[in-house]
XYZ file of C-alpha atoms in Angstrom:
785
model
C -35.877 -207.752 15.682
C -35.674 -206.426 19.260
C -32.579 -208.452 20.061
C -30.741 -207.067 17.036
C -31.652 -203.453 17.797
C -30.971 -203.623 21.535
C -27.587 -205.217 20.929
C -26.765 -202.483 18.438
C -27.743 -199.740 20.861
C -25.684 -201.236 23.680
C -22.657 -201.446 21.437
C -23.262 -197.924 20.207
C -23.577 -196.477 23.688
C -20.496 -198.241 24.957
C -18.532 -196.962 21.982
C -19.662 -193.343 22.171
C -19.345 -193.008 25.950
C -15.686 -192.073 25.618
C -15.742 -190.913 21.993
C -16.498 -187.609 20.344
C -19.982 -186.572 19.322
C -19.470 -186.512 15.580
C -18.120 -188.386 12.599
C -14.939 -186.746 11.317
C -13.417 -187.092 7.879
C -10.945 -185.657 5.405
C -8.543 -183.958 7.854
C -5.544 -181.726 7.168
C -3.280 -179.799 9.509
C -0.945 -176.840 9.637
C 1.158 -176.766 12.793
C -1.455 -177.107 15.560
C -4.493 -176.265 13.414
C -6.688 -179.020 11.996
C -9.381 -178.628 9.363
C -11.812 -181.453 8.763
C -15.226 -182.313 7.344
C -18.259 -183.030 9.542
C -21.971 -182.650 8.770
C -20.846 -181.929 5.211
C -19.124 -178.696 6.282
C -15.563 -177.625 7.036
C -14.530 -177.128 10.668
C -11.386 -175.765 12.345
C -9.856 -176.650 15.683
C -6.498 -176.500 17.429
C -4.907 -179.371 19.302
C -2.138 -180.032 21.830
C 0.129 -183.008 22.417
C -2.420 -184.760 24.621
C -5.055 -184.636 21.906
C -7.160 -181.988 23.595
C -8.694 -179.503 21.190
C -10.265 -176.093 21.275
C -13.954 -175.759 20.514
C -14.385 -176.615 16.849
C -15.495 -173.704 14.672
C -17.728 -174.225 11.647
C -16.117 -172.630 8.600
C -18.720 -173.319 5.881
C -22.515 -173.639 5.958
C -23.527 -174.395 2.384
C -25.971 -177.306 1.942
C -23.567 -179.219 -0.317
C -20.585 -181.175 0.966
C -17.171 -179.553 1.349
C -14.240 -181.968 1.590
C -10.544 -182.605 0.870
C -9.495 -179.431 2.675
C -5.836 -178.408 2.569
C -4.324 -175.508 4.508
C -1.836 -173.313 2.687
C 1.799 -173.226 3.744
C 1.377 -169.817 5.402
C -1.730 -171.043 7.250
C -3.964 -168.311 5.854
C -6.050 -170.079 3.221
C -7.821 -173.379 2.734
C -8.353 -175.116 -0.589
C -11.149 -177.657 -0.785
C -13.560 -179.384 -3.155
C -17.284 -178.601 -3.397
C -20.058 -178.840 -5.965
C -21.648 -175.426 -5.731
C -22.389 -174.896 -9.414
C -23.102 -178.262 -11.030
C -19.687 -179.915 -10.921
C -17.076 -180.576 -8.254
C -14.359 -177.907 -8.373
C -11.589 -176.521 -6.174
C -12.422 -173.469 -4.066
C -10.367 -171.303 -1.725
C -11.504 -169.660 1.514
C -9.673 -167.856 4.298
C -9.064 -169.673 7.584
C -11.203 -166.972 9.236
C -14.007 -167.479 6.727
C -15.217 -165.263 3.934
C -16.602 -165.739 0.440
C -15.271 -168.851 -1.268
C -13.498 -168.346 -4.578
C -13.657 -170.899 -7.373
C -10.211 -171.596 -8.810
C -10.675 -174.578 -11.171
C -12.969 -175.089 -14.144
C -12.398 -178.726 -15.016
C -16.064 -179.773 -15.168
C -14.914 -183.185 -14.006
C -13.682 -184.990 -10.895
C -11.027 -183.114 -8.932
C -9.012 -183.925 -5.808
C -7.000 -181.403 -3.788
C -3.444 -182.614 -3.070
C -1.871 -179.650 -1.285
C 0.019 -176.401 -1.854
C 3.310 -175.651 -3.563
C 6.195 -173.563 -2.254
C 5.081 -170.662 -4.469
C 1.490 -170.670 -3.224
C -0.170 -172.639 -5.998
C -2.670 -175.416 -5.368
C -1.746 -178.911 -6.463
C -4.752 -180.979 -7.517
C -5.616 -183.919 -9.719
C -8.380 -184.313 -12.279
C -9.575 -186.895 -14.740
C -10.521 -184.199 -17.244
C -8.220 -185.594 -19.858
C -8.843 -187.184 -23.226
C -8.073 -190.855 -22.899
C -9.266 -194.005 -21.164
C -11.612 -193.782 -18.206
C -9.812 -193.217 -14.919
C -6.957 -191.366 -16.595
C -5.888 -188.833 -13.986
C -3.485 -185.903 -14.323
C -1.851 -183.648 -11.740
C -2.183 -179.899 -12.240
C -1.338 -176.701 -10.400
C -3.449 -173.558 -10.294
C -2.617 -170.078 -9.113
C -5.514 -169.026 -6.850
C -5.021 -165.367 -7.768
C -4.598 -165.502 -11.552
C -6.437 -168.832 -12.060
C -3.705 -169.935 -14.456
C -3.564 -173.753 -14.436
C -0.710 -175.936 -15.664
C -0.424 -179.678 -16.126
C 2.454 -181.738 -14.794
C 3.636 -184.004 -17.644
C 3.109 -187.341 -15.881
C 0.492 -189.806 -17.092
C -1.983 -191.628 -14.829
C -1.082 -189.700 -11.689
C -3.893 -189.210 -9.196
C -1.987 -188.101 -6.070
C 1.194 -186.155 -5.441
C 3.337 -184.076 -3.106
C 6.051 -181.552 -3.926
C 9.083 -181.211 -1.651
C 9.851 -178.077 0.323
C 12.333 -176.858 -2.301
C 9.743 -177.133 -5.061
C 12.072 -179.262 -7.190
C 10.890 -182.862 -6.828
C 7.386 -184.245 -7.014
C 6.425 -187.642 -5.643
C 3.354 -189.146 -7.217
C 1.145 -192.219 -7.042
C 0.072 -193.899 -10.254
C -2.856 -196.264 -10.736
C -4.229 -197.896 -7.586
C -7.563 -197.617 -5.834
C -7.059 -193.913 -5.257
C -8.261 -193.152 -8.770
C -11.496 -195.158 -8.463
C -14.545 -195.286 -6.214
C -14.119 -199.001 -5.507
C -14.118 -200.002 -1.865
C -11.472 -202.641 -1.297
C -9.114 -203.183 1.591
C -6.283 -205.074 -0.104
C -5.547 -205.005 -3.816
C -2.905 -207.002 -5.653
C -4.040 -206.659 -9.261
C -2.200 -205.321 -12.261
C -3.356 -201.790 -11.496
C -1.836 -201.680 -8.020
C -0.724 -198.271 -6.818
C 2.878 -197.281 -7.479
C 5.036 -194.435 -6.183
C 7.268 -192.480 -8.538
C 9.570 -189.477 -8.269
C 10.126 -186.802 -10.905
C 12.266 -183.665 -11.104
C 9.976 -180.834 -12.138
C 10.925 -179.114 -15.367
C 13.407 -181.788 -16.413
C 13.364 -183.981 -19.504
C 14.239 -187.055 -17.500
C 11.874 -189.967 -17.044
C 10.182 -190.427 -13.709
C 11.699 -193.049 -11.390
C 9.706 -195.953 -9.988
C 10.224 -196.152 -6.221
C 8.044 -199.144 -5.260
C 9.384 -201.711 -7.696
C 9.975 -204.223 -4.902
C 7.082 -203.179 -2.663
C 4.347 -205.780 -2.317
C 1.509 -203.499 -1.233
C -0.800 -201.085 -2.972
C 0.976 -197.777 -2.311
C -0.700 -194.367 -2.328
C -0.704 -190.886 -0.793
C 2.990 -189.854 -0.954
C 4.073 -187.305 1.684
C 7.643 -185.982 1.693
C 9.348 -184.793 4.906
C 12.964 -184.511 6.080
C 14.469 -186.540 3.247
C 11.945 -189.340 3.714
C 8.872 -190.313 1.785
C 5.906 -191.317 3.896
C 2.972 -193.054 2.280
C -0.023 -195.319 2.900
C 0.242 -198.994 1.970
C -1.807 -202.164 2.489
C 1.290 -204.404 2.415
C 0.454 -205.724 5.901
C -3.126 -206.532 4.936
C -4.415 -203.253 6.350
C -3.754 -199.654 5.309
C -0.908 -198.307 7.429
C 1.610 -195.488 7.248
C 4.967 -196.473 5.814
C 8.221 -194.689 5.108
C 11.111 -195.097 2.669
C 14.181 -193.281 1.548
C 13.716 -190.870 -1.329
C 15.345 -193.367 -3.680
C 12.785 -196.068 -2.764
C 14.998 -198.075 -0.425
C 14.480 -198.986 3.225
C 10.696 -199.254 3.095
C 9.232 -200.026 6.516
C 5.953 -199.740 8.371
C 5.554 -196.779 10.706
C 2.181 -197.881 12.102
C 1.019 -201.449 12.529
C -2.740 -201.187 12.929
C -4.659 -204.418 12.352
C -8.266 -203.496 13.068
C -8.840 -200.057 11.571
C -7.212 -198.731 8.377
C -5.511 -195.385 7.955
C -7.573 -193.094 5.735
C -7.203 -189.578 4.342
C -3.665 -188.898 5.605
C -1.823 -185.549 5.374
C 1.548 -184.399 6.760
C 2.837 -181.134 8.195
C 5.541 -180.100 10.664
C 6.476 -183.666 11.618
C 2.905 -184.799 12.233
C 0.592 -186.897 10.080
C -3.131 -186.401 10.560
C -5.452 -189.134 9.401
C -8.932 -190.580 9.775
C -9.464 -193.899 11.519
C -13.022 -195.119 11.885
C -14.957 -191.974 12.774
C -12.038 -190.319 14.567
C -9.187 -188.043 13.624
C -5.773 -189.025 14.915
C -2.372 -187.362 14.809
C 0.839 -189.365 14.455
C 3.981 -187.708 15.771
C 6.791 -188.942 13.530
C 9.456 -188.306 16.154
C 7.805 -190.372 18.906
C 5.941 -192.748 16.622
C 2.819 -192.388 18.768
C -0.703 -191.584 17.591
C -3.146 -189.459 19.569
C -6.916 -189.353 19.060
C -8.250 -185.803 18.937
C -11.138 -185.294 21.356
C -13.248 -183.127 19.102
C -16.634 -181.766 20.129
C -19.035 -179.967 17.821
C -21.398 -177.247 18.877
C -24.204 -177.779 16.418
C -27.960 -178.132 16.112
C -27.356 -181.214 13.898
C -29.972 -180.306 11.272
C -29.563 -183.565 9.354
C -30.675 -185.559 12.399
C -34.034 -183.833 12.707
C -37.260 -185.484 11.636
C -38.256 -184.356 8.185
C -41.325 -184.745 6.051
C -41.602 -185.866 2.448
C -44.628 -184.341 0.759
C -44.343 -186.399 -2.420
C -43.269 -189.896 -1.401
C -44.532 -191.427 -4.645
C -41.403 -190.302 -6.470
C -39.625 -192.999 -4.444
C -42.108 -195.687 -5.551
C -40.624 -199.168 -5.927
C -43.804 -201.200 -6.501
C -47.550 -200.788 -6.987
C -50.136 -203.568 -6.962
C -53.894 -203.663 -7.334
C -56.257 -205.469 -5.001
C -58.595 -208.174 -6.241
C -62.128 -207.321 -5.132
C -61.574 -203.773 -3.933
C -60.639 -200.955 -6.287
C -57.542 -200.121 -4.290
C -53.823 -199.936 -4.929
C -51.077 -200.744 -2.439
C -47.984 -198.603 -2.968
C -44.481 -199.305 -1.670
C -42.221 -196.251 -1.569
C -39.008 -195.640 0.340
C -39.577 -198.759 2.394
C -43.040 -197.622 3.530
C -46.495 -198.734 2.389
C -49.824 -197.003 1.750
C -53.196 -198.195 0.464
C -55.121 -195.802 -1.768
C -58.230 -195.887 -3.925
C -60.365 -193.811 -6.253
C -63.021 -191.283 -5.341
C -63.354 -190.456 -1.646
C -61.579 -193.544 -0.351
C -59.299 -192.694 2.570
C -55.576 -193.195 2.020
C -54.174 -195.397 4.772
C -50.501 -195.559 5.637
C -49.724 -199.095 6.726
C -48.163 -199.463 10.182
C -44.890 -201.157 9.307
C -41.930 -201.180 11.746
C -40.230 -197.800 11.551
C -36.694 -199.175 11.785
C -37.163 -201.619 8.913
C -37.672 -201.582 5.173
C -40.767 -203.063 3.549
C -40.670 -204.382 -0.008
C -43.089 -205.532 -2.715
C -46.356 -205.077 -0.794
C -49.491 -206.731 -2.188
C -53.128 -206.526 -1.091
C -55.292 -209.411 0.061
C -58.347 -210.266 -2.022
C -60.756 -208.811 0.539
C -58.645 -205.673 0.948
C -58.168 -206.180 4.696
C -54.507 -207.188 4.722
C -51.241 -206.190 3.174
C -48.618 -208.883 2.605
C -45.039 -207.700 2.182
C -41.383 -208.593 2.610
C -39.865 -206.935 5.672
C -36.435 -207.111 7.306
C -37.778 -206.185 10.758
C -36.581 -209.494 12.208
C -33.085 -209.086 10.786
C -33.853 -211.329 7.802
C -36.222 -210.789 4.906
C -39.447 -212.505 5.902
C -43.040 -212.419 4.694
C -45.254 -210.308 6.972
C -48.937 -209.450 7.188
C -50.104 -205.927 8.091
C -53.525 -204.383 8.561
C -54.520 -202.483 5.414
C -56.447 -199.843 7.369
C -53.295 -198.567 9.094
C -54.027 -200.069 12.497
C -51.310 -201.739 14.602
C -51.851 -205.360 13.626
C -48.681 -206.950 12.235
C -47.721 -210.594 12.085
C -44.579 -212.300 10.828
C -45.656 -215.205 8.605
C -42.316 -216.866 7.798
C -39.293 -217.617 9.967
C -37.002 -219.407 7.515
C -35.402 -216.434 5.804
C -31.714 -216.826 5.111
C -31.252 -214.702 2.017
C -32.901 -211.909 0.049
C -36.491 -212.476 -1.064
C -37.704 -210.921 -4.280
C -41.419 -210.956 -5.101
C -44.795 -212.040 -3.733
C -47.688 -213.367 -5.811
C -51.039 -214.052 -4.137
C -53.238 -216.826 -5.535
C -56.702 -215.754 -6.802
C -58.392 -217.758 -4.053
C -56.290 -215.924 -1.470
C -54.938 -219.107 0.107
C -51.307 -219.101 -1.030
C -48.427 -216.735 -1.671
C -45.784 -217.795 -4.164
C -42.418 -216.139 -3.574
C -38.808 -216.609 -4.628
C -35.408 -215.850 -3.169
C -31.776 -215.149 -3.948
C -30.876 -218.856 -3.755
C -33.026 -219.469 -6.819
C -35.767 -221.271 -4.896
C -39.502 -220.900 -5.386
C -41.689 -221.191 -2.285
C -45.387 -221.626 -1.584
C -46.697 -220.161 1.668
C -49.997 -221.577 2.938
C -51.726 -218.615 4.591
C -53.908 -220.854 6.736
C -51.274 -223.178 8.181
C -48.293 -220.821 7.625
C -46.350 -223.760 6.237
C -43.757 -222.494 3.791
C -42.899 -225.163 1.244
C -40.100 -225.095 -1.314
C -41.704 -226.228 -4.587
C -39.016 -225.497 -7.194
C -35.277 -225.320 -6.636
C -32.925 -224.162 -9.367
C -30.023 -223.092 -7.206
C -28.649 -220.522 -9.603
C -29.090 -217.367 -7.583
C -30.171 -213.917 -8.684
C -33.415 -213.554 -10.687
C -34.042 -217.258 -11.199
C -37.766 -216.524 -11.533
C -38.789 -213.358 -13.328
C -42.575 -213.854 -13.522
C -44.907 -215.675 -11.133
C -48.400 -215.849 -12.658
C -51.420 -217.736 -11.288
C -54.234 -219.379 -13.231
C -57.719 -218.131 -12.374
C -58.496 -221.261 -10.314
C -55.222 -221.065 -8.319
C -54.123 -224.520 -9.463
C -51.315 -223.529 -11.830
C -48.301 -221.237 -11.812
C -46.713 -219.963 -14.998
C -43.125 -218.904 -14.454
C -40.379 -217.249 -16.414
C -37.267 -219.195 -15.458
C -33.755 -217.812 -15.794
C -30.902 -220.234 -15.221
C -27.174 -219.688 -15.507
C -26.922 -223.067 -17.205
C -29.332 -222.017 -19.966
C -28.763 -219.521 -22.722
C -32.052 -217.624 -22.454
C -35.192 -217.152 -20.374
C -37.755 -219.943 -20.631
C -41.413 -220.327 -19.682
C -42.364 -223.188 -17.382
C -45.644 -224.498 -15.959
C -46.124 -225.802 -12.426
C -49.177 -227.611 -11.049
C -49.955 -226.871 -7.402
C -52.270 -229.900 -7.263
C -49.906 -232.486 -8.745
C -46.576 -230.903 -7.862
C -45.646 -231.370 -11.507
C -43.503 -228.971 -13.501
C -42.620 -228.760 -17.158
C -40.475 -226.317 -19.088
C -42.413 -225.385 -22.196
C -40.099 -223.242 -24.304
C -36.641 -223.829 -25.717
C -33.658 -221.717 -24.727
C -33.055 -221.027 -28.418
C -35.191 -217.930 -27.959
C -35.933 -215.565 -25.100
C -39.444 -216.356 -23.838
C -41.155 -214.535 -21.006
C -44.255 -212.838 -19.611
C -46.719 -215.767 -19.457
C -50.457 -215.088 -19.043
C -53.332 -217.535 -18.624
C -56.470 -217.082 -20.681
C -59.625 -216.310 -18.732
C -61.053 -219.794 -19.327
C -57.769 -221.523 -18.508
C -57.490 -223.230 -21.871
C -54.483 -221.230 -23.075
C -51.149 -220.030 -21.785
C -50.052 -216.948 -23.718
C -46.470 -215.701 -23.623
C -43.992 -213.464 -25.417
C -41.026 -214.816 -27.326
C -38.306 -212.978 -29.228
C -38.293 -214.829 -32.523
C -38.564 -212.078 -35.119
C -35.170 -211.061 -36.485
C -35.129 -208.230 -38.978
C -31.677 -206.640 -39.080
C -31.378 -202.865 -38.954
C -29.515 -201.677 -40.924
C -30.238 -204.322 -43.499
C -26.637 -204.580 -44.751
C -23.222 -204.330 -43.056
C -21.854 -201.579 -45.286
C -21.728 -197.867 -44.730
C -19.178 -195.496 -43.202
C -21.275 -194.935 -40.061
C -22.693 -198.390 -39.484
C -22.113 -199.699 -35.976
C -23.248 -203.218 -36.858
C -26.638 -204.827 -37.309
C -29.259 -204.780 -34.583
C -32.542 -206.626 -34.218
C -35.427 -204.412 -33.242
C -39.058 -205.384 -32.410
C -38.242 -209.041 -31.878
C -41.118 -210.112 -29.636
C -44.134 -212.023 -30.923
C -47.172 -213.349 -29.067
C -47.609 -217.123 -28.793
C -49.863 -219.532 -26.926
C -49.849 -223.134 -25.761
C -53.173 -224.954 -25.540
C -53.515 -226.511 -22.095
C -56.655 -228.320 -23.239
C -55.872 -230.232 -26.415
C -59.491 -229.868 -27.603
C -59.547 -226.073 -27.197
C -60.053 -224.002 -30.347
C -57.653 -221.117 -30.858
C -59.742 -217.935 -30.532
C -57.554 -215.993 -32.985
C -57.891 -218.583 -35.763
C -59.445 -217.343 -38.987
C -62.622 -219.331 -39.807
C -62.335 -221.999 -42.519
C -64.449 -224.940 -43.683
C -62.910 -227.288 -41.101
C -63.462 -224.884 -38.257
C -67.044 -224.204 -39.375
C -67.748 -227.927 -39.487
C -66.415 -228.318 -35.967
C -68.631 -225.461 -34.818
C -71.694 -227.131 -36.378
C -70.923 -230.331 -34.530
C -70.482 -228.382 -31.320
C -73.849 -226.693 -31.805
C -75.550 -230.039 -32.403
C -73.972 -231.436 -29.268
C -75.118 -228.404 -27.308
C -78.719 -228.919 -28.467
C -78.644 -232.577 -27.483
C -77.140 -231.700 -24.159
C -79.831 -229.083 -23.607
C -82.603 -231.642 -24.223
C -80.959 -234.121 -21.911
C -80.544 -231.485 -19.255
C -84.267 -230.692 -19.257
C -85.160 -234.354 -18.813
C -82.733 -234.877 -15.992
C -82.841 -231.474 -14.328
C -83.682 -232.856 -10.904
C -80.937 -235.448 -11.106
C -78.490 -232.822 -12.309
C -79.303 -230.530 -9.420
C -78.640 -233.316 -6.950
C -75.392 -234.262 -8.681
C -74.271 -230.652 -8.715
C -74.899 -230.271 -4.994
C -72.972 -233.441 -4.321
C -70.174 -232.168 -6.509
C -69.958 -228.857 -4.682
C -69.478 -230.713 -1.450
C -66.518 -232.525 -2.915
C -63.149 -231.221 -4.032
C -63.513 -228.345 -6.501
C -62.642 -228.980 -10.119
C -59.449 -227.435 -11.437
C -58.199 -226.520 -14.885
C -57.308 -229.664 -16.734
C -53.877 -229.718 -18.335
C -53.185 -232.200 -21.110
C -49.473 -232.529 -20.382
C -48.921 -235.070 -23.137
C -47.695 -233.214 -26.222
C -48.268 -229.773 -24.735
C -45.139 -228.271 -26.273
C -46.326 -229.348 -29.725
C -49.576 -227.411 -29.395
C -47.994 -224.018 -30.082
C -50.010 -221.238 -31.715
C -48.997 -217.744 -32.796
C -51.264 -214.776 -32.274
C -51.436 -213.138 -35.731
C -50.186 -209.645 -34.860
C -47.044 -207.742 -35.818
C -43.878 -207.973 -33.729
C -42.825 -205.334 -31.256
C -40.701 -204.492 -28.235
C -43.315 -206.115 -26.042
C -43.321 -206.827 -22.321
C -45.762 -207.400 -19.458
C -48.326 -209.542 -21.296
C -51.660 -210.041 -19.524
C -55.082 -211.388 -20.522
C -58.714 -211.084 -19.553
C -61.890 -212.428 -21.143
C -61.892 -210.069 -24.112
C -58.361 -208.759 -24.611
C -54.640 -209.319 -24.445
C -52.684 -206.373 -23.039
C -48.973 -205.614 -23.290
C -46.480 -202.792 -23.116
C -44.676 -201.740 -26.279
C -41.818 -199.330 -26.786
C -40.302 -197.823 -29.897
C -36.500 -198.026 -29.986
C -35.877 -194.317 -30.318
C -34.194 -191.905 -27.907
C -36.706 -190.399 -25.524
C -39.500 -192.724 -26.551
C -42.111 -193.664 -23.976
C -43.793 -197.047 -23.658
C -47.450 -197.385 -24.512
C -50.039 -199.896 -23.373
C -51.468 -201.909 -26.255
C -54.626 -204.014 -26.455
C -55.350 -206.970 -28.720
C -58.997 -208.003 -28.964
C -59.383 -211.764 -28.701
C -60.972 -212.509 -32.052
C -59.922 -213.740 -35.500
C -57.685 -211.343 -37.466
C -56.923 -209.013 -34.526
C -55.069 -205.708 -34.626
C -52.821 -204.056 -32.049
C -54.509 -200.937 -30.681
C -53.150 -198.286 -28.332
C -54.946 -198.415 -24.998
C -52.932 -195.638 -23.329
C -49.665 -193.814 -23.942
C -46.743 -193.001 -21.647
C -47.456 -195.957 -19.347
C -44.915 -196.988 -16.730
C -46.707 -200.081 -15.474
C -50.150 -201.649 -15.305
C -51.926 -204.593 -13.721
C -55.231 -206.408 -14.216
C -57.485 -207.231 -11.301
C -57.889 -210.887 -10.445
C -61.216 -211.117 -12.313
C -59.831 -209.151 -15.239
C -62.562 -206.544 -15.196
C -60.514 -203.664 -13.822
C -57.038 -202.387 -14.616
C -54.527 -200.344 -12.665
C -52.392 -197.991 -14.782
C -49.454 -195.864 -13.709
C -48.540 -193.180 -16.193
C -44.953 -191.977 -16.290
C -43.905 -188.584 -14.944
C -45.620 -186.352 -12.371
C -43.632 -188.012 -9.596
C -45.455 -191.311 -10.178
C -48.688 -189.652 -9.010
C -50.739 -190.354 -12.155
C -52.361 -193.585 -11.008
C -55.658 -194.827 -12.411
C -58.075 -197.689 -11.967
C -60.123 -198.095 -15.153
C -62.381 -200.618 -16.830
C -60.368 -203.220 -18.751
C -62.578 -203.116 -21.812
C -60.119 -201.962 -24.444
C -60.656 -198.238 -23.880
C -58.788 -196.050 -21.382
C -60.567 -193.339 -19.427
C -58.513 -190.852 -17.444
C -61.464 -189.156 -15.758
C -59.723 -187.811 -12.674
C -62.908 -187.615 -10.609
C -63.804 -191.232 -11.174
C -60.687 -193.175 -12.099
C -57.686 -191.432 -10.581
C -56.189 -192.945 -7.431
C -56.125 -190.311 -4.714
C -52.641 -190.092 -3.225
C -52.208 -186.390 -2.524
C -52.776 -186.896 1.212
C -49.780 -189.172 1.626
C -46.973 -187.575 3.586
C -44.068 -189.432 5.072
C -42.249 -188.572 8.293
C -38.630 -189.701 8.277
C -36.302 -190.236 11.196
C -32.800 -190.099 9.653
C -31.111 -192.314 12.219
C -33.771 -195.000 11.839
C -33.305 -194.955 8.087
C -29.515 -195.005 8.322
C -29.599 -197.989 10.661
C -31.848 -199.872 8.269
C -29.710 -198.911 5.266
C -26.616 -200.125 7.083
C -28.312 -203.464 7.699
C -29.561 -203.542 4.105
C -26.081 -202.986 2.702
C -24.723 -205.709 4.968
C -27.346 -208.197 3.741
C -26.873 -207.247 0.090
C -23.162 -207.937 0.267
C -23.674 -211.122 2.262
C -26.083 -212.509 -0.331
C -24.725 -211.043 -3.567
C -20.952 -211.275 -3.403
C -19.488 -213.442 -6.144
C -17.824 -215.583 -3.476
C -20.428 -217.323 -1.308
C -17.705 -217.840 1.302
C -17.334 -214.043 1.522
C -13.611 -214.371 0.859
C -13.116 -215.910 4.296
C -14.289 -212.767 6.105
C -16.330 -213.173 9.290
C -19.152 -211.000 7.986
C -21.292 -211.031 11.177
C -18.217 -209.870 13.130
C -17.675 -207.058 10.628
C -21.210 -205.840 11.237
C -20.671 -205.861 14.995
C -17.440 -203.927 14.526
C -18.860 -201.104 12.408
C -22.401 -200.868 13.764
C -21.474 -198.703 16.788
C -20.306 -195.979 14.396
C -23.953 -195.442 13.441
C -24.326 -193.469 16.675
C -21.671 -191.048 15.439
C -23.370 -190.197 12.135
C -24.674 -186.686 11.602
C -25.456 -186.682 7.863
C -25.861 -188.993 4.864
C -22.342 -188.372 3.551
C -20.991 -189.950 6.711
C -23.230 -192.977 6.248
C -21.709 -193.410 2.792
C -18.249 -193.257 4.322
C -19.208 -195.834 6.951
C -20.666 -198.185 4.325
C -17.514 -197.816 2.240
C -15.375 -198.780 5.244
C -17.518 -201.804 6.070
C -17.888 -203.184 2.538
C -14.196 -202.622 1.815
C -13.389 -205.563 4.091
C -14.661 -207.919 1.386
C -11.937 -206.624 -0.927
C -14.201 -206.666 -3.976
C -13.697 -204.315 -6.884
C -16.768 -202.528 -8.261
C -18.312 -202.414 -4.799
C -19.269 -198.763 -4.719
C -21.408 -196.411 -2.642
C -23.476 -193.895 -4.573
C -24.355 -190.404 -3.382
C -27.869 -191.101 -2.080
C -30.347 -188.712 -0.499
C -28.059 -185.780 0.263
C -28.755 -182.024 0.245
C -28.566 -180.469 -3.192
C -27.572 -176.952 -4.248
C -30.486 -174.808 -5.401
C -30.468 -174.024 -9.119
C-alpha cells in the first residue's frame, strides 16, 4: 500500500511542479480571450504568444457544472450548457458577467457548437423522434428564442463558414455517445459532410476515403480543420473544402486532442489537464500557464450526516446482537438499545467491501484494496487501530465473504470464478473449487450449522441456468445437485442438517393465458419459484409431509426404539458417560451426507409459487422474500412454519434485506426507505416486532468525514482495477495497463472537483478502446429544487 501511494505522490509532485494548479476543460477562444471550465464553473483569461495569461476570472458560481462555452463573434456574449432547472439547456451570459438567460427548451441533451454570422447560436440536440442517438443541428436566436432545425439527419457537430452559406457537419461517430474509446473503426465511424444552407441539394460526403473517425469540423481560410484518430490518436487534421488533400496538422502520440475550437487562426484544445493553443500559421502549440485564484471548495473535508443511504452491505453477528454496515467504502458496527456505534478504523485511502462480523463480535473481516489488490483484512470491531492483512494472493476482484459458524474459516470467491477457503488460524488460503468462468460464478455461499458443508449457487457460462451444488469441507467432495433445465438458487440448510432447502423456478403459468389481443406484448411467466429440498440423510423424514398410515407406523416404530434405547441408557449410564468423554476428546462428529442417490431424494415444500428469493431456515421456520410483479410493488418477508400442510405468512412488509443469526434465533431486517436507516434485530419466531426502543439498530450517531482527494485517488484505482479485471479481452487489447495508470495518475493532483475526476477516468479508460465504457455523473453538487 505505502509503495503504491508514495510512488503516486512522487509522480504527482514532479508533474505539477511546472504545471498549472487546476484541471482545465472545454475551452473556447475569441482573439486573445479564452473561456474554459474549471471547478465546474466558467473562467476567462487572456493569453499572449508565449502562453502567458492574465489572472483567470471566475465568470459563474452556480453549484452545477457549466461547460461547452462558446464566445460570440463580437466577443460580447458566451453561450454554454448548464442544468439549472432539471435538464441541460443552452444559456447565454455576458463576458463581463450578469444574469444568465436560458435560450433553449429541448428537455434533452444539448451541445453548443458556436455562433452564426447573424448572431444565432448553433447547437445540437437529440430531442428528435427516432432511434436513440439521433442528433439534429439547430440554431436559436438568443433575443427572440426562435429555434430552427437544419435539415440534416444524424448530425451532432457543425460549423458554419464566415459567409453564412455553407455548413460543415459531422455525422455518427463517438461524438454523439458517451462511450470512451480512443480509436473507432466500426460502421458508425464519424464522417464529415458539407451542405449549402437553404438549398435543395444533397449534402456532400467529404471523408469518403479517410480512414479515421472524423469529428469536430472547423472552417477557416478555405480549409476545413477537424479532429481525427487516423494516426491511432486524436490529432488535428486539415483538408480542402471539397474533401481532398487531407493531412495531419499535429502528430501527438501520447495525449489526444480534446474539445477543440478555432478562431482567428488559432485552435484551442484540451490535452490532459491543460489548455493549449495551436497557431495554424506556425504549426506550433503553446501550453497556457493558467493559475486560478480560488478557495477550492470541493477539496475541503466534508461531513456526511446520513451515510447509510450509501449502504452496500449489512451483516449480522453470530453471538452478539450487532450489525456491521458497509457504506461508501467505510464500515461501522451498530447494535440495539444503548450499544455504542463504532466506526471501524479502515485505511482512509482505500475502499472496504462486504464487511462481516466475527462470531464473538471482536473482529470485522472485509475485502480491502489498501495493498493495491483486493485482499481479505481483519479490523478491530471496537474502532481501535488494529488492522491485519490476512491474504496476499489477490490478483483480481473479490466478491463476497462467508464466515463458518465455528468461526474458523472464511469462504470467498473472485472474478476468476474460483472459490477459496481461508483458514483463520494458519492464514492458509486454499482454492477449493475452480470454474474459471469469471463474473458471478458463485452467487450464494451458505454454511451448514456444523461448518462441514457449503451449499453454493453456481453460475457457469457453459450452463444454461443457475444450479445448486454441495461441497464437503471434510472430504473435499463436491456434487452439483440440480439440473440446468431450471433456475435453482438460494440454498439453505435445515437446523438439524438433514435437509438442504432451495428455490427453483419450475412453475410456468403464462400471463396472459393466450397469445391474442390487440395489446398483448407476448406471454410472460410470473411467480415461477417453488421451494424444494434434498434429504442429506436418506433416513430423514420430511417435516412438511402430511401424516398417513405409513408415516404413523414409522413413528410408532421410532417411539418403540426410543423406549428401548432409554432403558438401555439407564443400565449403561456410567459406560455411556465414559464413552461420551472419550468421544469429545476425539474429532467432532459432522453432518452425515448420504451422497449415493442424493439427487433422487427431492421433496417439494407444499406451498404456492411466488417471486421468491433469499431463502433461509431455522429450527421452526423457512423465511424468504417475495415480490408481486406490479409497478411500485415492494418486497415482503414471508415465513413458512415447518410443519405438515404449511401456509405462507407475511412476517414483515417493505423489506430490503434480512439475515438470520448463526443459531437461527435472531433475525436482522432492513426495511426499505428512510435512507436505509430502518434496521432491526428481532426474534426469529414467525412474528415481527418493530419496537424501536428494543429492536431498532441505533445508527443515528454515525457521521462520516470525507477527504475528497483521498476518495478520488481510491476511485481512480478502483476504476483501473475494474477495467483490468472486467474487460471482455483478458489481454486488454494489447494495452500496457500498468503503464497507463502511471501515465494518468499524476493528473489526480490537478483535480479540483468530481467532474474533473470523471473527465480523467474517461481519458484513462478510453485507451482500451471499448464501446459502452462510460463514466456516470457521480457525487456532484446538485441544484436546489
